[in-house]
PDB file of C-alpha atoms in Angstrom:
ATOM      1  CA  UNK B 577       5.190  36.157   8.078  1.00 36.00           C
ATOM      2  CA  UNK B 578       6.076  33.541   5.502  1.00 41.00           C
ATOM      3  CA  UNK B 579       9.016  34.127   3.240  1.00 42.00           C
ATOM      4  CA  UNK B 580       7.949  34.425  -0.393  1.00 39.00           C
ATOM      5  CA  UNK B 581      10.580  32.793  -2.562  1.00 41.00           C
ATOM      6  CA  UNK B 582       9.256  33.959  -5.902  1.00 46.00           C
ATOM      7  CA  UNK B 583       6.361  35.123  -7.987  1.00 48.00           C
ATOM      8  CA  UNK B 584       5.228  33.535 -11.246  1.00 54.00           C
ATOM      9  CA  UNK B 585       2.542  34.648 -13.643  1.00 58.00           C
ATOM     10  CA  UNK B 586       0.593  31.929 -15.422  1.00 59.00           C
ATOM     11  CA  UNK B 587      -0.878  33.105 -18.687  1.00 59.00           C
ATOM     12  CA  UNK B 588      -4.058  31.619 -20.180  1.00 58.00           C
ATOM     13  CA  UNK B 589      -4.531  28.488 -18.027  1.00 58.00           C
ATOM     14  CA  UNK B 590      -7.769  26.632 -17.494  1.00 62.00           C
ATOM     15  CA  UNK B 591      -8.196  27.046 -13.753  1.00 59.00           C
ATOM     16  CA  UNK B 592     -10.490  24.639 -11.896  1.00 58.00           C
ATOM     17  CA  UNK B 593     -12.507  26.307  -9.138  1.00 56.00           C
ATOM     18  CA  UNK B 594     -15.683  24.945  -7.541  1.00 54.00           C
ATOM     19  CA  UNK B 595     -15.642  22.048 -10.008  1.00 51.00           C
ATOM     20  CA  UNK B 596     -15.879  24.456 -12.951  1.00 51.00           C
ATOM     21  CA  UNK B 597     -12.923  25.138 -15.280  1.00 46.00           C
ATOM     22  CA  UNK B 598     -12.497  28.820 -16.096  1.00 43.00           C
ATOM     23  CA  UNK B 599     -10.021  30.527 -18.364  1.00 42.00           C
ATOM     24  CA  UNK B 600      -7.994  33.220 -16.668  1.00 42.00           C
ATOM     25  CA  UNK B 601      -4.497  34.455 -15.981  1.00 41.00           C
ATOM     26  CA  UNK B 602      -3.139  34.934 -12.513  1.00 44.00           C
ATOM     27  CA  UNK B 603      -0.103  35.672 -10.443  1.00 42.00           C
ATOM     28  CA  UNK B 604       1.006  33.153  -7.852  1.00 46.00           C
ATOM     29  CA  UNK B 605       3.400  33.533  -4.947  1.00 42.00           C
ATOM     30  CA  UNK B 606       4.996  30.310  -3.826  1.00 42.00           C
ATOM     31  CA  UNK B 607       7.035  29.360  -0.798  1.00 41.00           C
ATOM     32  CA  UNK B 608       9.610  26.704  -1.557  1.00 40.00           C
ATOM     33  CA  UNK B 609      11.512  25.655  -4.632  1.00 38.00           C
ATOM     34  CA  UNK B 610      11.237  27.147  -8.092  1.00 35.00           C
ATOM     35  CA  UNK B 611       7.814  27.068  -9.709  1.00 36.00           C
ATOM     36  CA  UNK B 612       7.744  24.466 -12.485  1.00 35.00           C
ATOM     37  CA  UNK B 613       6.052  24.549 -15.871  1.00 30.00           C
ATOM     38  CA  UNK B 614       3.229  22.347 -14.635  1.00 32.00           C
ATOM     39  CA  UNK B 615       2.594  24.627 -11.664  1.00 37.00           C
ATOM     40  CA  UNK B 616       3.664  22.164  -8.974  1.00 35.00           C
ATOM     41  CA  UNK B 617       4.903  23.808  -5.812  1.00 33.00           C
ATOM     42  CA  UNK B 618       7.385  22.118  -3.546  1.00 31.00           C
ATOM     43  CA  UNK B 619       5.878  23.472  -0.375  1.00 36.00           C
ATOM     44  CA  UNK B 620       2.695  25.417  -0.870  1.00 41.00           C
ATOM     45  CA  UNK B 621       0.951  28.202  -2.734  1.00 42.00           C
ATOM     46  CA  UNK B 622       0.591  31.195  -0.448  1.00 42.00           C
ATOM     47  CA  UNK B 623      -1.363  33.527  -2.680  1.00 44.00           C
ATOM     48  CA  UNK B 624      -3.409  33.484  -5.867  1.00 46.00           C
ATOM     49  CA  UNK B 625      -4.253  36.772  -7.570  1.00 46.00           C
ATOM     50  CA  UNK B 626      -6.844  36.458 -10.332  1.00 45.00           C
ATOM     51  CA  UNK B 627      -6.565  40.060 -11.512  1.00 45.00           C
ATOM     52  CA  UNK B 628      -5.688  40.383 -15.201  1.00 46.00           C
ATOM     53  CA  UNK B 629      -2.009  40.831 -15.891  1.00 46.00           C
ATOM     54  CA  UNK B 630      -0.060  41.440 -19.061  1.00 49.00           C
ATOM     55  CA  UNK B 631       2.831  39.240 -20.088  1.00 50.00           C
ATOM     56  CA  UNK B 632       4.916  42.268 -21.045  1.00 47.00           C
ATOM     57  CA  UNK B 633       4.419  43.773 -17.586  1.00 48.00           C
ATOM     58  CA  UNK B 634       5.464  40.530 -15.900  1.00 47.00           C
ATOM     59  CA  UNK B 635       8.590  40.212 -18.019  1.00 50.00           C
ATOM     60  CA  UNK B 636       9.530  43.823 -17.408  1.00 48.00           C
ATOM     61  CA  UNK B 637       9.352  43.262 -13.649  1.00 54.00           C
ATOM     62  CA  UNK B 638      11.573  40.187 -13.892  1.00 57.00           C
ATOM     63  CA  UNK B 639       8.870  37.743 -12.834  1.00 60.00           C
ATOM     64  CA  UNK B 640       8.765  34.198 -14.184  1.00 63.00           C
ATOM     65  CA  UNK B 641       6.127  33.789 -16.871  1.00 65.00           C
ATOM     66  CA  UNK B 642       4.525  30.388 -17.517  1.00 63.00           C
ATOM     67  CA  UNK B 643       2.572  29.888 -20.720  1.00 67.00           C
ATOM     68  CA  UNK B 644      -0.158  27.554 -19.454  1.00 64.00           C
ATOM     69  CA  UNK B 645      -2.252  27.499 -22.608  1.00 68.00           C
ATOM     70  CA  UNK B 646      -4.231  24.240 -22.834  1.00 69.00           C
ATOM     71  CA  UNK B 647      -3.046  23.245 -19.347  1.00 68.00           C
ATOM     72  CA  UNK B 648      -5.155  22.934 -16.209  1.00 68.00           C
ATOM     73  CA  UNK B 649      -4.300  24.535 -12.899  1.00 68.00           C
ATOM     74  CA  UNK B 650      -6.017  22.774 -10.015  1.00 69.00           C
ATOM     75  CA  UNK B 651      -5.612  22.269  -6.253  1.00 71.00           C
ATOM     76  CA  UNK B 652      -2.989  19.814  -5.076  1.00 78.00           C
ATOM     77  CA  UNK B 653      -4.156  16.202  -4.999  1.00 85.00           C
ATOM     78  CA  UNK B 654      -4.557  14.187  -1.776  1.00 89.00           C
ATOM     79  CA  UNK B 655      -3.490  10.534  -1.446  1.00 92.00           C
ATOM     80  CA  UNK B 656      -5.040   8.952   1.645  1.00 93.00           C
ATOM     81  CA  UNK B 657      -3.444   5.519   1.185  1.00 95.00           C
ATOM     82  CA  UNK B 658       0.023   5.064  -0.261  1.00 95.00           C
ATOM     83  CA  UNK B 659       2.830   2.725   0.752  1.00 96.00           C
ATOM     84  CA  UNK B 660       5.849   4.497  -0.676  1.00 95.00           C
ATOM     85  CA  UNK B 661       7.534   5.878  -3.782  1.00 95.00           C
ATOM     86  CA  UNK B 662      10.887   5.988  -5.611  1.00 95.00           C
ATOM     87  CA  UNK B 663      11.717   2.425  -4.484  1.00 96.00           C
ATOM     88  CA  UNK B 664      11.212   3.366  -0.831  1.00 97.00           C
ATOM     89  CA  UNK B 665       8.718   1.533   1.388  1.00 97.00           C
ATOM     90  CA  UNK B 666       7.184   3.803   4.029  1.00 97.00           C
ATOM     91  CA  UNK B 667       7.528   1.015   6.588  1.00 97.00           C
ATOM     92  CA  UNK B 668      11.310   0.891   6.081  1.00 96.00           C
ATOM     93  CA  UNK B 669      11.954   4.583   5.503  1.00 96.00           C
ATOM     94  CA  UNK B 670      14.387   6.787   7.399  1.00 96.00           C
ATOM     95  CA  UNK B 671      13.598  10.472   7.852  1.00 94.00           C
ATOM     96  CA  UNK B 672      15.781  11.234   4.813  1.00 95.00           C
ATOM     97  CA  UNK B 673      13.835   8.701   2.754  1.00 96.00           C
ATOM     98  CA  UNK B 674      10.529  10.151   3.924  1.00 96.00           C
ATOM     99  CA  UNK B 675      11.736  13.476   2.515  1.00 94.00           C
ATOM    100  CA  UNK B 676      12.441  11.753  -0.822  1.00 95.00           C
ATOM    101  CA  UNK B 677       8.905  10.276  -0.859  1.00 95.00           C
ATOM    102  CA  UNK B 678       7.431  13.709  -0.104  1.00 92.00           C
ATOM    103  CA  UNK B 679       9.483  15.417  -2.807  1.00 90.00           C
ATOM    104  CA  UNK B 680       8.448  12.886  -5.440  1.00 92.00           C
ATOM    105  CA  UNK B 681       4.765  13.176  -4.575  1.00 91.00           C
ATOM    106  CA  UNK B 682       4.739  16.962  -4.533  1.00 86.00           C
ATOM    107  CA  UNK B 683       6.627  17.182  -7.823  1.00 84.00           C
ATOM    108  CA  UNK B 684       3.766  15.158  -9.317  1.00 85.00           C
ATOM    109  CA  UNK B 685       1.019  17.360  -7.932  1.00 83.00           C
ATOM    110  CA  UNK B 686       0.164  15.325  -4.814  1.00 88.00           C
ATOM    111  CA  UNK B 687       0.563  17.869  -2.050  1.00 85.00           C
ATOM    112  CA  UNK B 688      -1.013  15.942   0.837  1.00 90.00           C
ATOM    113  CA  UNK B 689      -0.236  12.309   1.633  1.00 94.00           C
ATOM    114  CA  UNK B 690      -1.213   9.763   4.277  1.00 95.00           C
ATOM    115  CA  UNK B 691       1.389   6.950   4.138  1.00 97.00           C
ATOM    116  CA  UNK B 692       0.166   3.514   5.191  1.00 97.00           C
ATOM    117  CA  UNK B 693       1.601   0.924   7.545  1.00 97.00           C
ATOM    118  CA  UNK B 694       1.201  -2.818   7.062  1.00 97.00           C
ATOM    119  CA  UNK B 695       0.435  -5.719   9.419  1.00 97.00           C
ATOM    120  CA  UNK B 696       3.710  -5.932  11.343  1.00 97.00           C
ATOM    121  CA  UNK B 697       4.994  -6.690  14.865  1.00 97.00           C
ATOM    122  CA  UNK B 698       4.160  -4.076  17.486  1.00 97.00           C
ATOM    123  CA  UNK B 699       7.831  -3.144  17.938  1.00 97.00           C
ATOM    124  CA  UNK B 700       8.242  -2.393  14.238  1.00 97.00           C
ATOM    125  CA  UNK B 701       5.011  -0.417  14.093  1.00 98.00           C
ATOM    126  CA  UNK B 702       6.276   1.675  16.994  1.00 98.00           C
ATOM    127  CA  UNK B 703       9.520   2.394  15.155  1.00 97.00           C
ATOM    128  CA  UNK B 704       7.710   3.338  11.930  1.00 97.00           C
ATOM    129  CA  UNK B 705       5.354   5.665  13.765  1.00 98.00           C
ATOM    130  CA  UNK B 706       8.101   7.300  15.813  1.00 97.00           C
ATOM    131  CA  UNK B 707      10.142   7.929  12.662  1.00 97.00           C
ATOM    132  CA  UNK B 708       7.141   9.531  10.967  1.00 97.00           C
ATOM    133  CA  UNK B 709       6.357  11.624  14.041  1.00 97.00           C
ATOM    134  CA  UNK B 710       9.936  12.918  14.213  1.00 96.00           C
ATOM    135  CA  UNK B 711       9.882  13.723  10.502  1.00 95.00           C
ATOM    136  CA  UNK B 712       6.615  15.651  10.708  1.00 94.00           C
ATOM    137  CA  UNK B 713       7.858  17.636  13.709  1.00 93.00           C
ATOM    138  CA  UNK B 714      10.856  18.710  11.621  1.00 91.00           C
ATOM    139  CA  UNK B 715       8.775  19.389   8.480  1.00 86.00           C
ATOM    140  CA  UNK B 716       5.578  20.976   9.760  1.00 75.00           C
ATOM    141  CA  UNK B 717       4.708  22.380   6.329  1.00 76.00           C
ATOM    142  CA  UNK B 718       5.376  19.091   4.534  1.00 83.00           C
ATOM    143  CA  UNK B 719       3.042  16.845   2.575  1.00 89.00           C
ATOM    144  CA  UNK B 720       2.629  14.139   5.248  1.00 93.00           C
ATOM    145  CA  UNK B 721      -0.511  15.104   7.135  1.00 92.00           C
ATOM    146  CA  UNK B 722      -1.381  11.792   8.747  1.00 95.00           C
ATOM    147  CA  UNK B 723      -0.932   8.020   8.674  1.00 97.00           C
ATOM    148  CA  UNK B 724      -3.242   5.279   7.465  1.00 97.00           C
ATOM    149  CA  UNK B 725      -2.936   2.212   9.692  1.00 97.00           C
ATOM    150  CA  UNK B 726      -3.657  -0.855   7.552  1.00 97.00           C
ATOM    151  CA  UNK B 727      -3.433  -3.723   9.997  1.00 94.00           C
ATOM    152  CA  UNK B 728      -3.071  -5.621  12.253  1.00 98.00           C
ATOM    153  CA  UNK B 729      -6.821  -5.725  13.073  1.00 98.00           C
ATOM    154  CA  UNK B 730      -7.795  -7.630   9.937  1.00 98.00           C
ATOM    155  CA  UNK B 731      -9.207 -10.978   8.815  1.00 97.00           C
ATOM    156  CA  UNK B 732      -6.790 -13.796   7.996  1.00 96.00           C
ATOM    157  CA  UNK B 733      -9.251 -14.995   5.354  1.00 96.00           C
ATOM    158  CA  UNK B 734      -8.846 -11.764   3.381  1.00 96.00           C
ATOM    159  CA  UNK B 735      -5.316 -10.873   4.394  1.00 95.00           C
ATOM    160  CA  UNK B 736      -3.953 -10.416   0.859  1.00 91.00           C
ATOM    161  CA  UNK B 737      -0.361  -9.184   1.173  1.00 92.00           C
ATOM    162  CA  UNK B 738      -0.655  -8.728   4.952  1.00 95.00           C
ATOM    163  CA  UNK B 739       1.454 -11.082   7.082  1.00 95.00           C
ATOM    164  CA  UNK B 740      -0.890 -13.545   8.786  1.00 96.00           C
ATOM    165  CA  UNK B 741       1.339 -14.197  11.793  1.00 97.00           C
ATOM    166  CA  UNK B 742       0.977 -10.571  12.932  1.00 97.00           C
ATOM    167  CA  UNK B 743      -2.790 -10.264  12.485  1.00 97.00           C
ATOM    168  CA  UNK B 744      -4.507  -9.832  15.851  1.00 97.00           C
ATOM    169  CA  UNK B 745      -7.865  -9.004  17.386  1.00 97.00           C
ATOM    170  CA  UNK B 746      -8.836  -5.324  17.632  1.00 98.00           C
ATOM    171  CA  UNK B 747      -7.231  -3.863  20.730  1.00 98.00           C
ATOM    172  CA  UNK B 748      -8.111  -0.364  21.932  1.00 98.00           C
ATOM    173  CA  UNK B 749      -5.171  -0.226  24.334  1.00 98.00           C
ATOM    174  CA  UNK B 750      -2.702  -1.211  21.630  1.00 98.00           C
ATOM    175  CA  UNK B 751      -4.135   1.309  19.191  1.00 98.00           C
ATOM    176  CA  UNK B 752      -3.910   4.143  21.708  1.00 98.00           C
ATOM    177  CA  UNK B 753      -0.301   3.217  22.496  1.00 98.00           C
ATOM    178  CA  UNK B 754       0.534   3.310  18.783  1.00 98.00           C
ATOM    179  CA  UNK B 755      -1.322   6.586  18.382  1.00 97.00           C
ATOM    180  CA  UNK B 756       0.818   8.058  21.154  1.00 97.00           C
ATOM    181  CA  UNK B 757       3.992   6.850  19.424  1.00 97.00           C
ATOM    182  CA  UNK B 758       2.828   8.550  16.230  1.00 97.00           C
ATOM    183  CA  UNK B 759       2.227  11.894  17.884  1.00 96.00           C
ATOM    184  CA  UNK B 760      -1.486  11.503  17.053  1.00 96.00           C
ATOM    185  CA  UNK B 761      -0.746  11.154  13.341  1.00 96.00           C
ATOM    186  CA  UNK B 762      -2.909   8.058  12.791  1.00 97.00           C
ATOM    187  CA  UNK B 763      -5.900   9.501  10.972  1.00 96.00           C
ATOM    188  CA  UNK B 764      -7.392   6.249   9.712  1.00 97.00           C
ATOM    189  CA  UNK B 765      -7.332   2.689  11.004  1.00 98.00           C
ATOM    190  CA  UNK B 766      -8.481  -0.388   9.078  1.00 98.00           C
ATOM    191  CA  UNK B 767     -10.512  -3.149  10.681  1.00 98.00           C
ATOM    192  CA  UNK B 768     -12.375  -6.320   9.778  1.00 98.00           C
ATOM    193  CA  UNK B 769     -15.727  -5.809  11.537  1.00 98.00           C
ATOM    194  CA  UNK B 770     -16.599  -9.514  11.819  1.00 98.00           C
ATOM    195  CA  UNK B 771     -13.708 -10.405  14.132  1.00 97.00           C
ATOM    196  CA  UNK B 772     -14.190 -10.627  17.897  1.00 96.00           C
ATOM    197  CA  UNK B 773     -14.066  -7.254  19.626  1.00 97.00           C
ATOM    198  CA  UNK B 774     -14.398  -5.240  16.425  1.00 98.00           C
ATOM    199  CA  UNK B 775     -17.668  -3.488  17.238  1.00 98.00           C
ATOM    200  CA  UNK B 776     -16.427  -2.358  20.640  1.00 98.00           C
ATOM    201  CA  UNK B 777     -13.234  -1.100  18.999  1.00 98.00           C
ATOM    202  CA  UNK B 778     -15.184   0.818  16.339  1.00 98.00           C
ATOM    203  CA  UNK B 779     -17.471   2.365  18.943  1.00 98.00           C
ATOM    204  CA  UNK B 780     -14.507   3.656  20.964  1.00 98.00           C
ATOM    205  CA  UNK B 781     -11.908   4.587  18.349  1.00 98.00           C
ATOM    206  CA  UNK B 782     -14.283   6.247  15.865  1.00 97.00           C
ATOM    207  CA  UNK B 783     -14.546   9.051  18.425  1.00 96.00           C
ATOM    208  CA  UNK B 784     -10.967  10.076  17.631  1.00 95.00           C
ATOM    209  CA  UNK B 785     -10.064   8.834  14.166  1.00 96.00           C
ATOM    210  CA  UNK B 786     -11.580   7.425  10.969  1.00 97.00           C
ATOM    211  CA  UNK B 787     -12.330   3.695  11.128  1.00 98.00           C
ATOM    212  CA  UNK B 788     -12.291   1.944   7.749  1.00 98.00           C
ATOM    213  CA  UNK B 789     -13.503  -1.544   6.838  1.00 98.00           C
ATOM    214  CA  UNK B 790     -10.757  -3.526   5.113  1.00 97.00           C
ATOM    215  CA  UNK B 791      -9.384  -7.028   4.488  1.00 98.00           C
ATOM    216  CA  UNK B 792     -12.669  -8.441   5.677  1.00 98.00           C
ATOM    217  CA  UNK B 793     -15.062 -11.287   4.910  1.00 98.00           C
ATOM    218  CA  UNK B 794     -17.963  -9.435   6.558  1.00 98.00           C
ATOM    219  CA  UNK B 795     -21.484  -9.904   5.238  1.00 98.00           C
ATOM    220  CA  UNK B 796     -23.946  -7.087   4.564  1.00 98.00           C
ATOM    221  CA  UNK B 797     -25.510  -7.027   8.046  1.00 98.00           C
ATOM    222  CA  UNK B 798     -22.143  -6.995   9.822  1.00 98.00           C
ATOM    223  CA  UNK B 799     -20.870  -4.157   7.658  1.00 98.00           C
ATOM    224  CA  UNK B 800     -24.121  -2.255   8.176  1.00 98.00           C
ATOM    225  CA  UNK B 801     -23.760  -2.609  11.949  1.00 98.00           C
ATOM    226  CA  UNK B 802     -20.125  -1.463  11.783  1.00 98.00           C
ATOM    227  CA  UNK B 803     -21.237   1.709  10.014  1.00 98.00           C
ATOM    228  CA  UNK B 804     -23.929   2.296  12.637  1.00 98.00           C
ATOM    229  CA  UNK B 805     -21.263   1.949  15.362  1.00 98.00           C
ATOM    230  CA  UNK B 806     -19.083   4.680  13.805  1.00 98.00           C
ATOM    231  CA  UNK B 807     -17.054   3.266  10.909  1.00 98.00           C
ATOM    232  CA  UNK B 808     -17.450   5.541   7.879  1.00 97.00           C
ATOM    233  CA  UNK B 809     -14.927   4.421   5.284  1.00 98.00           C
ATOM    234  CA  UNK B 810     -14.001   1.408   3.150  1.00 98.00           C
ATOM    235  CA  UNK B 811     -10.417   0.675   2.097  1.00 97.00           C
ATOM    236  CA  UNK B 812      -9.835  -0.327  -1.552  1.00 96.00           C
ATOM    237  CA  UNK B 813     -13.464  -1.189  -2.309  1.00 96.00           C
ATOM    238  CA  UNK B 814     -13.927  -4.620  -3.973  1.00 96.00           C
ATOM    239  CA  UNK B 815     -10.384  -5.674  -3.007  1.00 95.00           C
ATOM    240  CA  UNK B 816      -9.817  -7.770   0.114  1.00 96.00           C
ATOM    241  CA  UNK B 817     -13.523  -8.436   0.711  1.00 97.00           C
ATOM    242  CA  UNK B 818     -16.372 -10.659  -0.443  1.00 97.00           C
ATOM    243  CA  UNK B 819     -17.676  -9.935  -3.958  1.00 96.00           C
ATOM    244  CA  UNK B 820     -20.869  -7.971  -4.514  1.00 97.00           C
ATOM    245  CA  UNK B 821     -23.604 -10.535  -5.246  1.00 96.00           C
ATOM    246  CA  UNK B 822     -27.353 -10.027  -5.570  1.00 94.00           C
ATOM    247  CA  UNK B 823     -28.112 -12.268  -2.582  1.00 94.00           C
ATOM    248  CA  UNK B 824     -24.937 -11.448  -0.647  1.00 96.00           C
ATOM    249  CA  UNK B 825     -24.130  -7.767  -1.192  1.00 97.00           C
ATOM    250  CA  UNK B 826     -21.494  -7.678   1.563  1.00 98.00           C
ATOM    251  CA  UNK B 827     -19.447  -4.590   2.405  1.00 98.00           C
ATOM    252  CA  UNK B 828     -19.898  -3.171  -1.087  1.00 98.00           C
ATOM    253  CA  UNK B 829     -23.686  -3.221  -0.773  1.00 98.00           C
ATOM    254  CA  UNK B 830     -23.680  -1.849   2.767  1.00 98.00           C
ATOM    255  CA  UNK B 831     -21.404   1.023   1.747  1.00 98.00           C
ATOM    256  CA  UNK B 832     -23.569   1.894  -1.257  1.00 97.00           C
ATOM    257  CA  UNK B 833     -26.639   2.007   0.994  1.00 97.00           C
ATOM    258  CA  UNK B 834     -25.038   4.451   3.444  1.00 97.00           C
ATOM    259  CA  UNK B 835     -24.507   7.991   2.173  1.00 95.00           C
ATOM    260  CA  UNK B 836     -22.260   8.824   5.150  1.00 95.00           C
ATOM    261  CA  UNK B 837     -19.648   6.271   4.081  1.00 97.00           C
ATOM    262  CA  UNK B 838     -16.663   7.186   1.894  1.00 96.00           C
ATOM    263  CA  UNK B 839     -15.001   4.533  -0.236  1.00 96.00           C
ATOM    264  CA  UNK B 840     -11.536   4.221  -1.702  1.00 95.00           C
ATOM    265  CA  UNK B 841     -10.748   2.602  -5.049  1.00 93.00           C
ATOM    266  CA  UNK B 842      -7.519   1.278  -6.511  1.00 89.00           C
ATOM    267  CA  UNK B 843      -7.765   3.068  -9.828  1.00 83.00           C
ATOM    268  CA  UNK B 844      -4.773   1.629 -11.697  1.00 75.00           C
ATOM    269  CA  UNK B 845      -6.229  -1.855 -12.107  1.00 57.00           C
TER     270      UNK B 845
END
């Protein structure tokens, strides 16, 4: 049984359930650090009780009371592609620094994260993945639930901030070796579908993890074929790819035509 650290009663919040905000009051039991005013929980919510409760009753029992009037209570957010936080790069982080990244994210309502690697030498990727695997083994209830592998199977033409010297052709054997180092944490891998060997890679690796089109100069037909082979995601849509044009719709057009494809946007400009 999980240890319940404390109980808090939130009075009068707008609680989002099934995409509909409802006004209610509820009691919440949380495992982890003290419940904050904004209802962020440092590990996880273990119980929600939507039965009416009176503030006077809660105070009499010694429970924490949060006045959440005009505030929203909603499920923790999920970040599937982030490179670090609090001046710490995931690719350089120690286990202690990974804990600092987790703490920062959770304190801001992001309760599930998938840190991303960059295009780097194989030896460094192995070290990054081993560090993350060790951290997750020690923090099984933490926010890190997987890893997004952004590189090295990308296009030099659309490399952006990726280091060109470490870009290489898609390699199933290399990916599986890295996946083993990560303790099977790699939940998404980016690929440029136009490069040699990409379709074979997508066909094989999409059986075990999400394959995302990224940093690619692929045209519409190539992207469409990649989706038919098993890719079902696009990394930072519009960025690191050809623009959407009426005669050359590219990855953007292919993704919009396929309802089984999820896309990611950089929303801060």
